[in-house]
mmCIF file of N, CA and C in Angstrom:
data_model
loop_
_atom_site.group_PDB
_atom_site.id
_atom_site.type_symbol
_atom_site.label_atom_id
_atom_site.label_comp_id
_atom_site.label_asym_id
_atom_site.label_seq_id
_atom_site.Cartn_x
_atom_site.Cartn_y
_atom_site.Cartn_z
ATOM 1 N N GLY P 295 0.617 -1.036 0.380
ATOM 2 C CA GLY P 295 0.056 -0.014 0.340
ATOM 3 C C GLY P 295 0.814 1.502 -0.018
ATOM 4 N N HIS P 296 2.108 1.315 -0.407
ATOM 5 C CA HIS P 296 3.481 2.389 -0.280
ATOM 6 C C HIS P 296 3.239 2.799 -1.722
ATOM 7 N N LYS P 297 3.793 4.204 -1.890
ATOM 8 C CA LYS P 297 3.541 4.731 -3.280
ATOM 9 C C LYS P 297 5.287 4.805 -3.274
ATOM 10 N N VAL P 298 5.715 4.348 -4.328
ATOM 11 C CA VAL P 298 7.195 4.661 -4.139
ATOM 12 C C VAL P 298 7.538 5.872 -5.526
ATOM 13 N N PRO P 299 8.536 7.398 -5.298
ATOM 14 C CA PRO P 299 8.874 7.758 -3.982
ATOM 15 C C PRO P 299 8.201 8.272 -2.933
ATOM 16 N N ASP P 300 6.741 8.724 -3.072
ATOM 17 C CA ASP P 300 6.186 9.373 -2.481
ATOM 18 C C ASP P 300 6.142 9.313 -0.901
ATOM 19 N N ASP P 301 5.536 7.796 -0.211
ATOM 20 C CA ASP P 301 6.233 6.685 1.278
ATOM 21 C C ASP P 301 7.268 6.450 1.527
ATOM 22 N N VAL P 302 7.927 5.734 0.498
ATOM 23 C CA VAL P 302 9.599 4.879 0.943
ATOM 24 C C VAL P 302 10.273 5.419 -0.152
ATOM 25 N N SER P 303 11.833 5.690 -0.182
ATOM 26 C CA SER P 303 12.733 5.994 -1.772
ATOM 27 C C SER P 303 13.154 4.242 -1.274
ATOM 28 N N ILE P 304 13.712 3.965 -2.690
ATOM 29 C CA ILE P 304 14.532 2.827 -2.832
ATOM 30 C C ILE P 304 15.109 3.181 -3.404
ATOM 31 N N MET P 305 16.237 2.282 -3.491
ATOM 32 C CA MET P 305 17.482 2.777 -4.076
ATOM 33 C C MET P 305 18.704 1.145 -3.881
ATOM 34 N N SER P 306 19.433 0.961 -4.905
ATOM 35 C CA SER P 306 20.324 -0.032 -4.971
ATOM 36 C C SER P 306 21.779 0.038 -4.479
ATOM 37 N N ALA P 307 22.185 -0.879 -4.523
ATOM 38 C CA ALA P 307 23.756 -0.218 -4.030
ATOM 39 C C ALA P 307 24.944 -0.636 -5.024
ATOM 40 N N ASP P 308 24.007 -1.146 -6.195
ATOM 41 C CA ASP P 308 24.983 -1.540 -7.649
ATOM 42 C C ASP P 308 24.242 -1.060 -8.832
ATOM 43 N N ASP P 309 25.056 -0.333 -9.660
ATOM 44 C CA ASP P 309 23.721 -0.401 -10.577
ATOM 45 C C ASP P 309 23.621 -1.285 -11.831
ATOM 46 N N THR P 310 22.611 -1.462 -12.517
ATOM 47 C CA THR P 310 22.394 -2.250 -13.643
ATOM 48 C C THR P 310 21.617 -2.112 -14.571
ATOM 49 N N ASN P 311 21.678 -2.725 -15.407
ATOM 50 C CA ASN P 311 20.408 -2.223 -16.781
ATOM 51 C C ASN P 311 18.973 -2.783 -16.236
ATOM 52 N N LEU P 312 18.809 -3.549 -15.627
ATOM 53 C CA LEU P 312 17.379 -4.539 -15.546
ATOM 54 C C LEU P 312 16.681 -2.978 -14.285
ATOM 55 N N LEU P 313 17.610 -2.208 -13.262
ATOM 56 C CA LEU P 313 17.099 -0.929 -12.351
ATOM 57 C C LEU P 313 16.058 0.171 -13.262
ATOM 58 N N THR P 314 16.680 -0.044 -15.012
ATOM 59 C CA THR P 314 15.557 1.152 -15.439
ATOM 60 C C THR P 314 14.666 0.531 -16.405
ATOM 61 N N LEU P 315 14.526 -0.762 -16.143
ATOM 62 C CA LEU P 315 13.433 -1.542 -16.518
ATOM 63 C C LEU P 315 11.780 -1.348 -16.024
ATOM 64 N N VAL P 316 12.192 -1.171 -14.913
ATOM 65 C CA VAL P 316 10.801 -0.730 -13.950
ATOM 66 C C VAL P 316 10.704 0.587 -13.974
ATOM 67 N N ALA P 317 9.396 0.989 -13.421
ATOM 68 C CA ALA P 317 8.430 2.337 -12.859
ATOM 69 C C ALA P 317 8.313 2.320 -11.364
ATOM 70 N N PRO P 318 8.903 2.978 -10.909
ATOM 71 C CA PRO P 318 9.622 3.723 -11.275
ATOM 72 C C PRO P 318 11.194 3.467 -11.095
ATOM 73 N N LYS P 319 12.256 3.692 -12.545
ATOM 74 C CA LYS P 319 13.476 3.660 -12.366
ATOM 75 C C LYS P 319 13.978 3.359 -11.445
ATOM 76 N N ILE P 320 14.983 2.804 -10.871
ATOM 77 C CA ILE P 320 15.531 2.666 -9.514
ATOM 78 C C ILE P 320 16.550 3.588 -9.762
ATOM 79 N N THR P 321 16.822 4.531 -8.519
ATOM 80 C CA THR P 321 18.683 4.798 -8.161
ATOM 81 C C THR P 321 19.231 4.049 -7.488
ATOM 82 N N ALA P 322 20.278 4.055 -7.921
ATOM 83 C CA ALA P 322 21.729 3.648 -7.837
ATOM 84 C C ALA P 322 22.840 3.962 -7.469
ATOM 85 N N VAL P 323 23.933 3.236 -7.110
ATOM 86 C CA VAL P 323 25.043 3.507 -6.734
ATOM 87 C C VAL P 323 26.007 2.758 -7.935
ATOM 88 N N ASP P 324 26.738 3.690 -8.934
ATOM 89 C CA ASP P 324 27.078 2.697 -9.984
ATOM 90 C C ASP P 324 29.128 2.633 -9.563
ATOM 91 N N ASN P 325 29.403 1.411 -8.867
ATOM 92 C CA ASN P 325 30.214 1.055 -8.423
ATOM 93 C C ASN P 325 31.372 0.698 -9.530
ATOM 94 N N HIS P 326 31.158 0.968 -10.834
ATOM 95 C CA HIS P 326 32.111 1.059 -11.924
ATOM 96 C C HIS P 326 32.675 -0.502 -11.621
ATOM 97 N N LEU P 327 32.176 -1.786 -11.935
ATOM 98 C CA LEU P 327 33.254 -3.033 -11.143
ATOM 99 C C LEU P 327 33.948 -3.181 -11.969
ATOM 100 N N TYR P 328 33.863 -3.595 -13.686
ATOM 101 C CA TYR P 328 34.651 -3.426 -14.257
ATOM 102 C C TYR P 328 35.874 -2.870 -14.731
ATOM 103 N N ASP P 329 35.858 -1.730 -13.951
ATOM 104 C CA ASP P 329 37.069 -0.594 -13.722
ATOM 105 C C ASP P 329 37.466 -1.268 -12.526
ATOM 106 N N LEU P 330 37.185 -1.283 -11.018
ATOM 107 C CA LEU P 330 37.301 -1.891 -10.107
ATOM 108 C C LEU P 330 38.100 -2.925 -10.447
ATOM 109 N N GLY P 331 37.502 -3.822 -11.926
ATOM 110 C CA GLY P 331 38.490 -5.466 -11.636
ATOM 111 C C GLY P 331 39.608 -5.327 -12.263
ATOM 112 N N THR P 332 39.694 -4.164 -13.230
ATOM 113 C CA THR P 332 40.790 -4.112 -13.926
ATOM 114 C C THR P 332 42.040 -3.354 -12.917
ATOM 115 N N LYS P 333 41.640 -2.847 -12.064
ATOM 116 C CA LYS P 333 42.801 -1.653 -11.724
ATOM 117 C C LYS P 333 43.234 -2.558 -10.754
ATOM 118 N N ALA P 334 42.308 -3.400 -10.020
ATOM 119 C CA ALA P 334 42.900 -4.468 -8.727
ATOM 120 C C ALA P 334 43.702 -5.646 -9.668
ATOM 121 N N THR P 335 43.498 -6.172 -11.131
ATOM 122 C CA THR P 335 44.579 -6.939 -11.312
ATOM 123 C C THR P 335 45.613 -6.476 -12.025
ATOM 124 N N GLN P 336 45.593 -4.880 -12.234
ATOM 125 C CA GLN P 336 46.694 -4.591 -12.496
ATOM 126 C C GLN P 336 48.064 -4.359 -11.363
ATOM 127 N N LYS P 337 46.662 -4.144 -10.231
ATOM 128 C CA LYS P 337 47.957 -3.516 -8.893
ATOM 129 C C LYS P 337 48.133 -5.115 -7.952
ATOM 130 N N LEU P 338 47.307 -6.068 -8.430
ATOM 131 C CA LEU P 338 48.424 -7.694 -8.018
ATOM 132 C C LEU P 338 49.482 -8.021 -9.013
ATOM 133 N N ILE P 339 49.150 -7.607 -10.300
ATOM 134 C CA ILE P 339 51.016 -7.431 -11.103
ATOM 135 C C ILE P 339 51.473 -7.459 -10.241
ATOM 136 N N ALA P 340 51.817 -6.105 -10.670
ATOM 137 C CA ALA P 340 52.367 -5.154 -9.524
ATOM 138 C C ALA P 340 53.124 -5.461 -8.529
ATOM 139 N N LEU P 341 52.513 -6.051 -7.911
ATOM 140 C CA LEU P 341 52.555 -6.306 -6.270
ATOM 141 C C LEU P 341 53.641 -7.905 -6.431
ATOM 142 N N SER P 342 53.116 -8.619 -7.429
ATOM 143 C CA SER P 342 53.896 -9.960 -7.604
ATOM 144 C C SER P 342 55.179 -10.138 -8.377
ATOM 145 N N ARG P 343 55.453 -9.043 -9.214
ATOM 146 C CA ARG P 343 56.306 -8.437 -9.358
ATOM 147 C C ARG P 343 57.424 -7.587 -9.222
ATOM 148 N N GLY P 344 56.907 -7.341 -7.685
ATOM 149 C CA GLY P 344 57.933 -6.455 -6.977
ATOM 150 C C GLY P 344 57.978 -5.658 -7.511
ATOM 151 N N GLU P 345 57.352 -4.319 -7.940
ATOM 152 C CA GLU P 345 57.060 -3.336 -8.709
ATOM 153 C C GLU P 345 56.551 -1.880 -7.382
ATOM 154 N N ILE P 346 55.613 -2.514 -7.111
ATOM 155 C CA ILE P 346 55.161 -1.734 -5.923
ATOM 156 C C ILE P 346 55.181 -2.881 -4.574
ATOM 157 N N ARG P 347 55.127 -2.081 -3.439
ATOM 158 C CA ARG P 347 55.181 -2.762 -2.394
ATOM 159 C C ARG P 347 53.949 -2.846 -1.525
ATOM 160 N N SER P 348 52.751 -2.260 -1.843
ATOM 161 C CA SER P 348 51.706 -1.749 -1.234
ATOM 162 C C SER P 348 51.042 -0.847 -2.298
ATOM 163 N N CYS P 349 49.928 -0.900 -2.111
ATOM 164 C CA CYS P 349 48.656 -0.025 -2.982
ATOM 165 C C CYS P 349 47.121 0.416 -2.064
ATOM 166 N N ARG P 350 47.173 1.503 -2.265
ATOM 167 C CA ARG P 350 45.989 1.394 -1.590
ATOM 168 C C ARG P 350 45.231 3.154 -2.167
ATOM 169 N N GLU P 351 43.858 2.897 -3.074
ATOM 170 C CA GLU P 351 43.608 3.419 -3.543
ATOM 171 C C GLU P 351 42.169 3.130 -3.531
ATOM 172 N N PHE P 352 41.330 4.441 -3.807
ATOM 173 C CA PHE P 352 40.073 4.716 -4.142
ATOM 174 C C PHE P 352 39.460 4.989 -5.581
ATOM 175 N N LEU P 353 38.988 4.439 -5.590
ATOM 176 C CA LEU P 353 37.425 4.307 -7.047
ATOM 177 C C LEU P 353 36.631 5.487 -6.575
ATOM 178 N N PRO P 354 36.025 5.896 -7.326
ATOM 179 C CA PRO P 354 35.360 7.029 -7.852
ATOM 180 C C PRO P 354 34.078 6.109 -7.317
ATOM 181 N N VAL P 355 32.643 6.048 -7.193
ATOM 182 C CA VAL P 355 31.064 5.996 -7.461
ATOM 183 C C VAL P 355 30.704 7.014 -7.695
ATOM 184 N N GLU P 356 29.650 6.978 -8.475
ATOM 185 C CA GLU P 356 28.418 7.558 -9.160
ATOM 186 C C GLU P 356 27.343 7.186 -8.234
ATOM 187 N N LEU P 357 26.278 8.070 -8.063
ATOM 188 C CA LEU P 357 25.076 8.416 -7.595
ATOM 189 C C LEU P 357 24.129 8.440 -8.683
ATOM 190 N N LYS P 358 23.414 7.956 -9.427
ATOM 191 C CA LYS P 358 22.561 7.759 -10.185
ATOM 192 C C LYS P 358 21.428 7.775 -9.916
ATOM 193 N N VAL P 359 20.667 9.016 -10.112
ATOM 194 C CA VAL P 359 19.440 9.662 -9.342
ATOM 195 C C VAL P 359 18.092 9.228 -10.245
ATOM 196 N N ARG P 360 17.562 8.184 -10.326
ATOM 197 C CA ARG P 360 16.195 8.221 -10.491
ATOM 198 C C ARG P 360 15.101 8.368 -9.884
ATOM 199 N N GLY P 361 13.990 7.690 -10.927
ATOM 200 C CA GLY P 361 12.896 8.099 -10.422
ATOM 201 C C GLY P 361 12.263 7.186 -8.357
ATOM 202 N N SER P 362 13.149 6.450 -7.967
ATOM 203 C CA SER P 362 12.397 5.346 -7.089
ATOM 204 C C SER P 362 12.937 6.522 -5.790
ATOM 205 N N THR P 363 13.365 7.408 -5.945
ATOM 206 C CA THR P 363 14.381 8.421 -4.826
ATOM 207 C C THR P 363 13.610 9.883 -4.658
ATOM 208 N N GLY P 364 12.548 9.845 -3.160
ATOM 209 C CA GLY P 364 12.113 10.936 -2.949
ATOM 210 C C GLY P 364 13.036 12.752 -2.244
ATOM 211 N N PRO P 365 13.030 13.365 -2.364
ATOM 212 C CA PRO P 365 13.307 14.503 -0.877
ATOM 213 C C PRO P 365 13.733 13.656 0.734
ATOM 214 N N ALA P 366 14.026 14.174 0.811
ATOM 215 C CA ALA P 366 13.907 13.626 2.627
ATOM 216 C C ALA P 366 12.910 14.290 3.462
ATOM 217 N N ARG P 367 12.000 13.678 4.059
ATOM 218 C CA ARG P 367 11.425 14.078 5.142
ATOM 219 C C ARG P 367 11.758 14.447 6.378
ATOM 220 N N LYS P 368 11.254 15.869 6.282
ATOM 221 C CA LYS P 368 11.588 16.238 8.649
ATOM 222 C C LYS P 368 10.931 15.370 9.283
ATOM 223 N N LYS P 369 11.879 15.414 9.809
ATOM 224 C CA LYS P 369 11.411 14.618 11.379
ATOM 225 C C LYS P 369 10.669 15.265 12.316
ATOM 226 N N LYS P 370 9.528 14.441 13.031
ATOM 227 C CA LYS P 370 8.714 14.876 13.680
ATOM 228 C C LYS P 370 9.278 15.225 14.883
#
């Protein structure tokens, strides 16, 4: 009996094409998993070759706001 996004907001922790096939389209965090896997593989190879000793890198994420989220409600 609840309406999205009027009564409740819905979002996903990872973006997929399926989230755009429903109504309303689902808001999602895009973790760019392909880029993450590529970068992790490159770092692992470099570590195994002794080219680097350690690594810490933060990769960007993107919030894709779609129709499934509304404005935050004020606390009563």
